[in-house]
Short mmCIF file of C-alpha atoms in Angstrom, two decimals:
data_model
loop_
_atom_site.label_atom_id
_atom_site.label_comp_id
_atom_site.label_asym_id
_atom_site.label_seq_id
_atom_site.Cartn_x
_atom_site.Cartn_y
_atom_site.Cartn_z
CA UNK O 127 123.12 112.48 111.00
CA UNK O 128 126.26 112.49 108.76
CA UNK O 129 126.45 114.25 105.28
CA UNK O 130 127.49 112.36 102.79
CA UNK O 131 129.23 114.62 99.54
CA UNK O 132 128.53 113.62 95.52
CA UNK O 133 130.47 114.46 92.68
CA UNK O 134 127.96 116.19 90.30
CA UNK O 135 128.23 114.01 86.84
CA UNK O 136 126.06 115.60 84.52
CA UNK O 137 124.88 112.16 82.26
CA UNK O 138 125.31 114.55 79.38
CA UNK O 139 127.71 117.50 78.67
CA UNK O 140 126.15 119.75 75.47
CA UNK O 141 128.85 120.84 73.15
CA UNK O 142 129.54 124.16 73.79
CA UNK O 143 127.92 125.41 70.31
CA UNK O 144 124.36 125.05 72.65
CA UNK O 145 126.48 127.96 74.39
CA UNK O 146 127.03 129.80 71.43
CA UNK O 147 123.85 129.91 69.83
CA UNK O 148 122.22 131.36 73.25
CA UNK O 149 124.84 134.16 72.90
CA UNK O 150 123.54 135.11 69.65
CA UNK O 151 120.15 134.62 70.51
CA UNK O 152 120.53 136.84 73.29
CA UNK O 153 122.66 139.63 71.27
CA UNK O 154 120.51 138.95 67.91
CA UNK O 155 123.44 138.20 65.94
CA UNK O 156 123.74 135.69 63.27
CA UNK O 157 126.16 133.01 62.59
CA UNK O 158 127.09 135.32 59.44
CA UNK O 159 127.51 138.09 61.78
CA UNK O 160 129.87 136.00 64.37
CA UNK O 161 131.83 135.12 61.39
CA UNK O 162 132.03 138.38 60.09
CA UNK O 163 133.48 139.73 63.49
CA UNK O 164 135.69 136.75 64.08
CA UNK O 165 137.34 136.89 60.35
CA UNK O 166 136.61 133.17 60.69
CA UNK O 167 134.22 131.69 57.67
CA UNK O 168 130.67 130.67 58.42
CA UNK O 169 131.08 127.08 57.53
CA UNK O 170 133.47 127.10 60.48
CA UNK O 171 130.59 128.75 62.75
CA UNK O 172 128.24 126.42 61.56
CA UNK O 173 130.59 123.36 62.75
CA UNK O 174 131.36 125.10 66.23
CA UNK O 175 127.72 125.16 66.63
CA UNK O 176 127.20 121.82 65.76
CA UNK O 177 129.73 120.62 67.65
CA UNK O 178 131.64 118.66 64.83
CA UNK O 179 134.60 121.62 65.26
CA UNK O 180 136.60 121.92 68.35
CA UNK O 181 136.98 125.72 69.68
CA UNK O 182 140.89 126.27 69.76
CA UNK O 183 142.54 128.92 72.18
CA UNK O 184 142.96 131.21 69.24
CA UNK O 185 139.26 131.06 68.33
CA UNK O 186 138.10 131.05 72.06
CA UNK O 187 140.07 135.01 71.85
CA UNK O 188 137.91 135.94 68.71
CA UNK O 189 134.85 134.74 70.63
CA UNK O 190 135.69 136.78 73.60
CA UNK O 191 136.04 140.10 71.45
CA UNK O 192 133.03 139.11 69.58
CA UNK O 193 130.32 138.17 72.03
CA UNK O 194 132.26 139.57 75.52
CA UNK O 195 132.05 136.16 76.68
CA UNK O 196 135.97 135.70 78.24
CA UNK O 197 137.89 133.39 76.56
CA UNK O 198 138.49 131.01 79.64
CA UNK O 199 135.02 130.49 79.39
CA UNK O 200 134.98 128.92 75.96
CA UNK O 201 137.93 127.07 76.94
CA UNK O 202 136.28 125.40 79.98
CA UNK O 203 132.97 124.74 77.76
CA UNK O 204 134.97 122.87 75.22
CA UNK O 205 137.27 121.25 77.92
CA UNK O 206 134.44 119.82 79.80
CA UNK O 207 132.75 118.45 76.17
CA UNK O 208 135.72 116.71 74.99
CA UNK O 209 136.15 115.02 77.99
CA UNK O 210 133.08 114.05 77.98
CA UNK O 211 133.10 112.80 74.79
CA UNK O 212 136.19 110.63 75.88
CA UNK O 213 134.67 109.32 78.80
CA UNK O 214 132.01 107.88 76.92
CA UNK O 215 134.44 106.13 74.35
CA UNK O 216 136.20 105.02 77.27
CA UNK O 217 132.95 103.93 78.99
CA UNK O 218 132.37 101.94 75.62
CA UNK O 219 135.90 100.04 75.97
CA UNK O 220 135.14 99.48 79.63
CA UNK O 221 132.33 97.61 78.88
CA UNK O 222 134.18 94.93 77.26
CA UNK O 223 135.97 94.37 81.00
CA UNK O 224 132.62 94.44 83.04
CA UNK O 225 133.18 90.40 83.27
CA UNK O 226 136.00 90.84 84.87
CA UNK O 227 134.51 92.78 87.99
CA UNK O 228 132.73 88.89 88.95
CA UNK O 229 136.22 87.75 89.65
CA UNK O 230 137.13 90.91 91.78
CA UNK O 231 136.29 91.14 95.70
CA UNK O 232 134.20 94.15 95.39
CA UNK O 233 131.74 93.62 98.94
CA UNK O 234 134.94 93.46 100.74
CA UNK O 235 136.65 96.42 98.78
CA UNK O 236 133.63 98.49 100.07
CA UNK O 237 134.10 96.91 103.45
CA UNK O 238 136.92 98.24 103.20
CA UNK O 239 136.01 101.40 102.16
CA UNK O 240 138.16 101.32 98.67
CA UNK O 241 135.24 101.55 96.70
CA UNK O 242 131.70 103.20 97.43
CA UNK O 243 130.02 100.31 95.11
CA UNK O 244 129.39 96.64 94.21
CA UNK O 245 127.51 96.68 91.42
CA UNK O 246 128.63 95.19 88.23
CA UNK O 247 128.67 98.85 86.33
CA UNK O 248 130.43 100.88 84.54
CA UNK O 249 131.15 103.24 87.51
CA UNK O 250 132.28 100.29 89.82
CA UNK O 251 134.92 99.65 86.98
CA UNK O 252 136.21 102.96 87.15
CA UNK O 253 136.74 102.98 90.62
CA UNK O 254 138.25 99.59 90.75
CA UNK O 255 140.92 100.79 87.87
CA UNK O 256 141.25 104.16 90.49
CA UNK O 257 142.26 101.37 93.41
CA UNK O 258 144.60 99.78 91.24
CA UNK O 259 146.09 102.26 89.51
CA UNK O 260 145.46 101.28 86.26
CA UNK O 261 144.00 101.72 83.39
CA UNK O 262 141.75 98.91 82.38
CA UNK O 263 142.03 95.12 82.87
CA UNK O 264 144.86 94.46 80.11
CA UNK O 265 146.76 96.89 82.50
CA UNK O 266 145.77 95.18 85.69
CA UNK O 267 146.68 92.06 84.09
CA UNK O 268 150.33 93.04 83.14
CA UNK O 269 151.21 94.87 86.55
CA UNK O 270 148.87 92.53 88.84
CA UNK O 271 148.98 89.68 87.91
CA UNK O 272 153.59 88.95 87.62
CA UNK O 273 153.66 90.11 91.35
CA UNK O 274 150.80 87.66 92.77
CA UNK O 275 152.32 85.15 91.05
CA UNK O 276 156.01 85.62 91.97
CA UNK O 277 157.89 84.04 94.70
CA UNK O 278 155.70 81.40 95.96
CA UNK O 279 155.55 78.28 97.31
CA UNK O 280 154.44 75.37 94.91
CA UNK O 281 151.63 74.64 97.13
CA UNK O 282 150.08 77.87 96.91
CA UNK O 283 146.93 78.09 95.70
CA UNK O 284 145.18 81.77 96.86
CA UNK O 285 142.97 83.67 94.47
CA UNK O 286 145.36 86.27 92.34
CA UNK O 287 142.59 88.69 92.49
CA UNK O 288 142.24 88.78 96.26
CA UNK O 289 146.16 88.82 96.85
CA UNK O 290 146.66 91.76 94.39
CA UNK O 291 144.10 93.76 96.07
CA UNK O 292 145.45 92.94 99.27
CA UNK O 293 148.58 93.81 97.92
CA UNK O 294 147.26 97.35 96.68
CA UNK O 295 146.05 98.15 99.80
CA UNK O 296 149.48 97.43 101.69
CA UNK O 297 151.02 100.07 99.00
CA UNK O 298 148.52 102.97 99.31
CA UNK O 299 148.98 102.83 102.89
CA UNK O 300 152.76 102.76 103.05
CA UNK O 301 152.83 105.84 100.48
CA UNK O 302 151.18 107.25 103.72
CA UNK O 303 154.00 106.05 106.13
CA UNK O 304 157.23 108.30 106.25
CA UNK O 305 160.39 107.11 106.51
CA UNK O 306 163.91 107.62 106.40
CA UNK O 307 165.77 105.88 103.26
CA UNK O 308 166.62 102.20 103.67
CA UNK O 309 169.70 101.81 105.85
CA UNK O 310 170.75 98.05 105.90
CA UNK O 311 173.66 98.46 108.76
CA UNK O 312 171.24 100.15 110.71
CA UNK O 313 168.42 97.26 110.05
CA UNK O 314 171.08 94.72 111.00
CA UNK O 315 172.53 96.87 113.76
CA UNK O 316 168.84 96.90 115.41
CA UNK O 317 168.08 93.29 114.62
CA UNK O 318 168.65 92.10 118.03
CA UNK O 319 166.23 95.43 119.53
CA UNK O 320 163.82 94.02 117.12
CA UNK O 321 164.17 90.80 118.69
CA UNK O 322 163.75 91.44 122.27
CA UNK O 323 160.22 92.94 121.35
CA UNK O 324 159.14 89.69 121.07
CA UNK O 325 159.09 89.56 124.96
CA UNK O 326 155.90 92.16 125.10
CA UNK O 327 153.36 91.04 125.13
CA UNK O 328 150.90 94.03 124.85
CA UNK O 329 150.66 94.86 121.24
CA UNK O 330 149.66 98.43 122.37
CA UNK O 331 153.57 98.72 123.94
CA UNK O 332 155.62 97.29 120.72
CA UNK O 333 154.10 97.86 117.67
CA UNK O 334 154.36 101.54 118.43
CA UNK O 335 157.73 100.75 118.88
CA UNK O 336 158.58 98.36 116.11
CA UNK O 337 157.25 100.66 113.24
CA UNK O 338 158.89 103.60 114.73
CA UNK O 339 162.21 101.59 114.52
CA UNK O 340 161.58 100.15 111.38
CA UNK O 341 160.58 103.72 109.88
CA UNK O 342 164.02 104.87 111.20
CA UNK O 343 165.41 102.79 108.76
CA UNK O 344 163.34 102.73 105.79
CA UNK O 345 160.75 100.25 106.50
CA UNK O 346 156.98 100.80 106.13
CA UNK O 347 155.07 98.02 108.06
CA UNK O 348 151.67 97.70 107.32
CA UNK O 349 149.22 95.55 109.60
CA UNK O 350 146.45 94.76 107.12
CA UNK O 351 143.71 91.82 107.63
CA UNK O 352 143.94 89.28 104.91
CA UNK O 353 141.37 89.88 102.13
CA UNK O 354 139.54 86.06 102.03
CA UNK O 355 140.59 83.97 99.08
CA UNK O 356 144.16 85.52 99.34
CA UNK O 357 146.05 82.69 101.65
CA UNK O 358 148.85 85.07 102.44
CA UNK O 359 150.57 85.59 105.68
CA UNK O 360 152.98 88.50 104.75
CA UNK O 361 154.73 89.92 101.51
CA UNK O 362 157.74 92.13 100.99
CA UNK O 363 158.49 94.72 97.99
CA UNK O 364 159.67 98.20 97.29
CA UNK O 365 157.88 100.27 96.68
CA UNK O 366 160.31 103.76 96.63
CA UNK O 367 163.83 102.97 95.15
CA UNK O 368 164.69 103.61 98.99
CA UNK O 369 161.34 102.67 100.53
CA UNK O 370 160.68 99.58 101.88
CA UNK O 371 156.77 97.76 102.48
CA UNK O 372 156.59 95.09 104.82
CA UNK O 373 153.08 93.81 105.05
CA UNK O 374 151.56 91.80 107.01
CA UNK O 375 147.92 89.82 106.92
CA UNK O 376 147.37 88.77 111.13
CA UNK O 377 146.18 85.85 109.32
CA UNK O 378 147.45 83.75 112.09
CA UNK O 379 147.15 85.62 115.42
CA UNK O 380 149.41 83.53 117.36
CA UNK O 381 152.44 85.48 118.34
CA UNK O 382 155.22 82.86 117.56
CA UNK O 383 153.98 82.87 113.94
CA UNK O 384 153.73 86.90 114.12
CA UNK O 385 157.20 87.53 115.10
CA UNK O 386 158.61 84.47 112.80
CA UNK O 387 156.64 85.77 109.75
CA UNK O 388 157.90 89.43 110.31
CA UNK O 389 161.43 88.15 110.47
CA UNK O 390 160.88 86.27 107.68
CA UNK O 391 160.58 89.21 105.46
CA UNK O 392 163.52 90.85 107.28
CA UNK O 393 165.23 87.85 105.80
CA UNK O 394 164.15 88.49 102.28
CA UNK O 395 165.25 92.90 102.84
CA UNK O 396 169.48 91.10 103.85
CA UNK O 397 169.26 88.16 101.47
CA UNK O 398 167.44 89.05 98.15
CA UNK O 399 167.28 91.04 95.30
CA UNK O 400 165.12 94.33 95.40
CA UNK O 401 163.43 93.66 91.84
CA UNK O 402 161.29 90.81 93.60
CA UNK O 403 158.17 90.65 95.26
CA UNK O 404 158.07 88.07 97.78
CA UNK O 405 155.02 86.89 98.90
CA UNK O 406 154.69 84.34 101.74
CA UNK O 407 152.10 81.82 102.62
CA UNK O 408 152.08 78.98 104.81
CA UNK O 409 152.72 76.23 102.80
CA UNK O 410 155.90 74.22 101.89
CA UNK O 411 158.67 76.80 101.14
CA UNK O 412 161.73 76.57 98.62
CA UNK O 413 164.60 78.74 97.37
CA UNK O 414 164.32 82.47 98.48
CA UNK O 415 161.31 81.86 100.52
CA UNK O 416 163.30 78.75 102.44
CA UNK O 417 166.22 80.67 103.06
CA UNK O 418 164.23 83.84 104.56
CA UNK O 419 162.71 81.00 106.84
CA UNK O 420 165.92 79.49 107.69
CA UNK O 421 167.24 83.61 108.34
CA UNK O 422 164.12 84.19 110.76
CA UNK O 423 164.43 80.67 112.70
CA UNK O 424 168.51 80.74 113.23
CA UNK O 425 167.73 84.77 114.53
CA UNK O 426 165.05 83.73 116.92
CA UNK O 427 166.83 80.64 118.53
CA UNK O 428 170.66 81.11 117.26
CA UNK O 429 172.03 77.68 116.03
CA UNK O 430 174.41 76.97 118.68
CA UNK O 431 171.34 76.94 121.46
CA UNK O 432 169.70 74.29 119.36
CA UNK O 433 170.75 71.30 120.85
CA UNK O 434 168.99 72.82 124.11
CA UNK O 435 165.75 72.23 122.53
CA UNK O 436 165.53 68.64 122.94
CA UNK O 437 166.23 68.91 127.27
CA UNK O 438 163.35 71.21 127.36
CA UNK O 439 160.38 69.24 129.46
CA UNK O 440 158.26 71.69 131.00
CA UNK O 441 157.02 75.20 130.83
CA UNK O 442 159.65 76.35 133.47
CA UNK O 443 162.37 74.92 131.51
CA UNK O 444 161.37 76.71 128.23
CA UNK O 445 160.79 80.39 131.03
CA UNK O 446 163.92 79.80 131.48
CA UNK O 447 165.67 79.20 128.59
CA UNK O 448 163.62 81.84 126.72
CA UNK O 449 165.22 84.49 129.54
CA UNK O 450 168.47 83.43 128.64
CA UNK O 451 168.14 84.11 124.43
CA UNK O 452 166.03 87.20 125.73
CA UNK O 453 163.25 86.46 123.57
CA UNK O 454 159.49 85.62 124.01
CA UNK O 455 158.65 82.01 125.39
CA UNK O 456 155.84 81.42 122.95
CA UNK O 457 158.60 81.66 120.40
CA UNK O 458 160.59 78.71 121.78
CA UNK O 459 157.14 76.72 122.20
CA UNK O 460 156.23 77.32 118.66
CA UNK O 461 159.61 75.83 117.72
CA UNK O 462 159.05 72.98 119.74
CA UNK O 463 155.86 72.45 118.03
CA UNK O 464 156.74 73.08 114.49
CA UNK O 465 159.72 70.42 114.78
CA UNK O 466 157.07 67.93 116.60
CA UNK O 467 158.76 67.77 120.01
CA UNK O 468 156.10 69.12 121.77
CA UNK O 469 152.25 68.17 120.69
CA UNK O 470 150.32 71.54 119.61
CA UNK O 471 148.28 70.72 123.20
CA UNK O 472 151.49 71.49 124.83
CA UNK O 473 152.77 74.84 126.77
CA UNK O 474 149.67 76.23 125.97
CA UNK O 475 149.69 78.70 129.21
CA UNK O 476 153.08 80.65 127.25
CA UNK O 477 151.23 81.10 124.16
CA UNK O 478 149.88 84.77 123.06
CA UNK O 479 147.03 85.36 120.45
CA UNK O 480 147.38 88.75 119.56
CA UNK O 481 144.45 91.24 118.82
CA UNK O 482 145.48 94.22 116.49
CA UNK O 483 143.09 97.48 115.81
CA UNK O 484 142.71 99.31 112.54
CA UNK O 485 144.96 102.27 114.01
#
């Protein structure tokens, strides 16, 4: 059996004139006598009592000579009443938003264990606005909404909710990632070590290995399921002025479009501006996106080896010529396929479909 811990939420927090008058009761003194002691008048009593008169840290030191109740006491009493109060004005804004949490994936959220509930409540809203890190959905709107919608492909056509949410997830788990600021010589001095992990082809042996390096020089990279609805392959952003996220969906488990993704958003960290978020799918690419493509396919299989391509017949001849660029041969297969030289039936035996844990 597992124990499962609750927040204790009173429904209702009693101003802390209830307090007071139980003091009084219990010392039979008078709100004419408490003013009398405090110097304060008893109209101002009255209102403490009532709760239309905040206690202020001057008055909570008259109370504490007064009664001998301490003065942090009074302070906490009215602390935990006003915020009460403005939860429940907030709770009356939020309820203007509850709409909003039909467009949201909430089942897989709590999947996901990012929120406990999937009910369409008040509660649910507040812990969706805790995911996101906002504070209602005019603020989701303005900071979630520009980056799903930035640096795409005309053809893409994911649900904005589902991406940003994907997208949150990537960032709360590389806050948890440390790593060294962003070094671009080093990241283009280890380029080619990245590259020859393409060969492995236990995912147990390199991804160790590739975060580790990529960590080294100021890359977080986040393996993170895609969230269904979102379309999305991988995305790149900063998230620390010298923190880098690269995040990736395993959307497609085949290893050739694994590695060419991932270099794909190395492409965007040497080519592109920081500002951006860059968020890649799989459908026709242009501008920034076609140029990170063009960075990750001429770093795979170097231009002047491309001419090979076309002598390459059978599965020895692509063994081979794989050895020779030191790189994977279900990378030079995939290439084959993409540019329609080879049907997809073809070289099947040299491709990988990887299978990545949670860890």
């Amino acid at each position: 059996m597992t124990a499962t811990a609750y927040r204790y939420a009173p429904e209702r927090v009693l101003p802390p004139g209830s307090t007071l008058l139980e003091v009084l009761d219990e010392r039979a003194m008078t709100q004419s006598d408490l003013a009398i002691r405090t110097g304060l008048s008893t109209k101002h009593i009255n209102q403490i009592v009532k709760g239309t008169a905040s206690i202020s840290p001057e008055t909570t030191i008259l109370l504490e000579r007064a009664t001998g109740v301490s003065a942090s006491m009074w302070t906490n009493l009215e602390s935990a009443y006003q915020l009460d109060r403005s939860r429940n004005k907030e709770a009356e804004k939020l309820k203007l938003d509850l709409d909003w949490l039909k467009t949201l994936p909430l089942a897989e959220l709590v999947k996901r264990k990012r929120i406990q509930s999937a009910s369409y409540s008040i509660n649910t809203l507040r812990e969706v606005c805790n995911f996101f890190g906002v504070a209602d959905k005019a603020s989701w709107e303005a900071l979630w909404e520009r980056p799903t919608a930035y640096r795409r492909s005309k053809a893409f056509s994911s649900d904005p909710t589902a991406v940003a949410a994907w997208l949150r997830i990537g960032e709360i788990e590389a806050m948890k990632i440390s790593c060294s600021p962003f070094d671009k010589a080093k990241l283009l001095s280890s380029l080619e070590d990245l590259r020859s992990l393409t060969r492995l082809s236990d995912p147990n042996e390199w991804v160790p290995r590739l975060k580790s390096t990529c960590q080294d020089m100021g890359i977080a990279v986040v393996f993170e399921p895609e969230i269904s609805g979102a379309r999305i392959v991988g995305a790149t952003r900063w998230v620390q002025s010298d923190k880098v996220l690269i995040q990736l969906s395993l959307r497609h488990r085949w290893s050739d479009i694994f590695w060419f993704t991932f270099f794909h958003e190395i492409g965007h960290l040497l080519l592109h501006s920081k500002k951006d978020v860059f968020i890649n799918d799989q459908g026709p690419h242009s501008g920034a996106e076609s140029e990170a493509d063009a960075f990750a396919s001429q770093l795979l299989i170097p231009r002047r080896f491309e001419d090979r391509l076309s002598t390459l017949q059978t599965d020895d001849d692509v063994k081979k010529f794989a050895g020779e660029l030191e790189i994977g041969p279900d990378i030079v297969v995939g290439r084959l396929q993409f540019e329609k030289r080879w049907p997809y039936t073809r070289g099947a035996a040299l491709k990988r479909r990887f299978t990545f844990s949670k860890s």
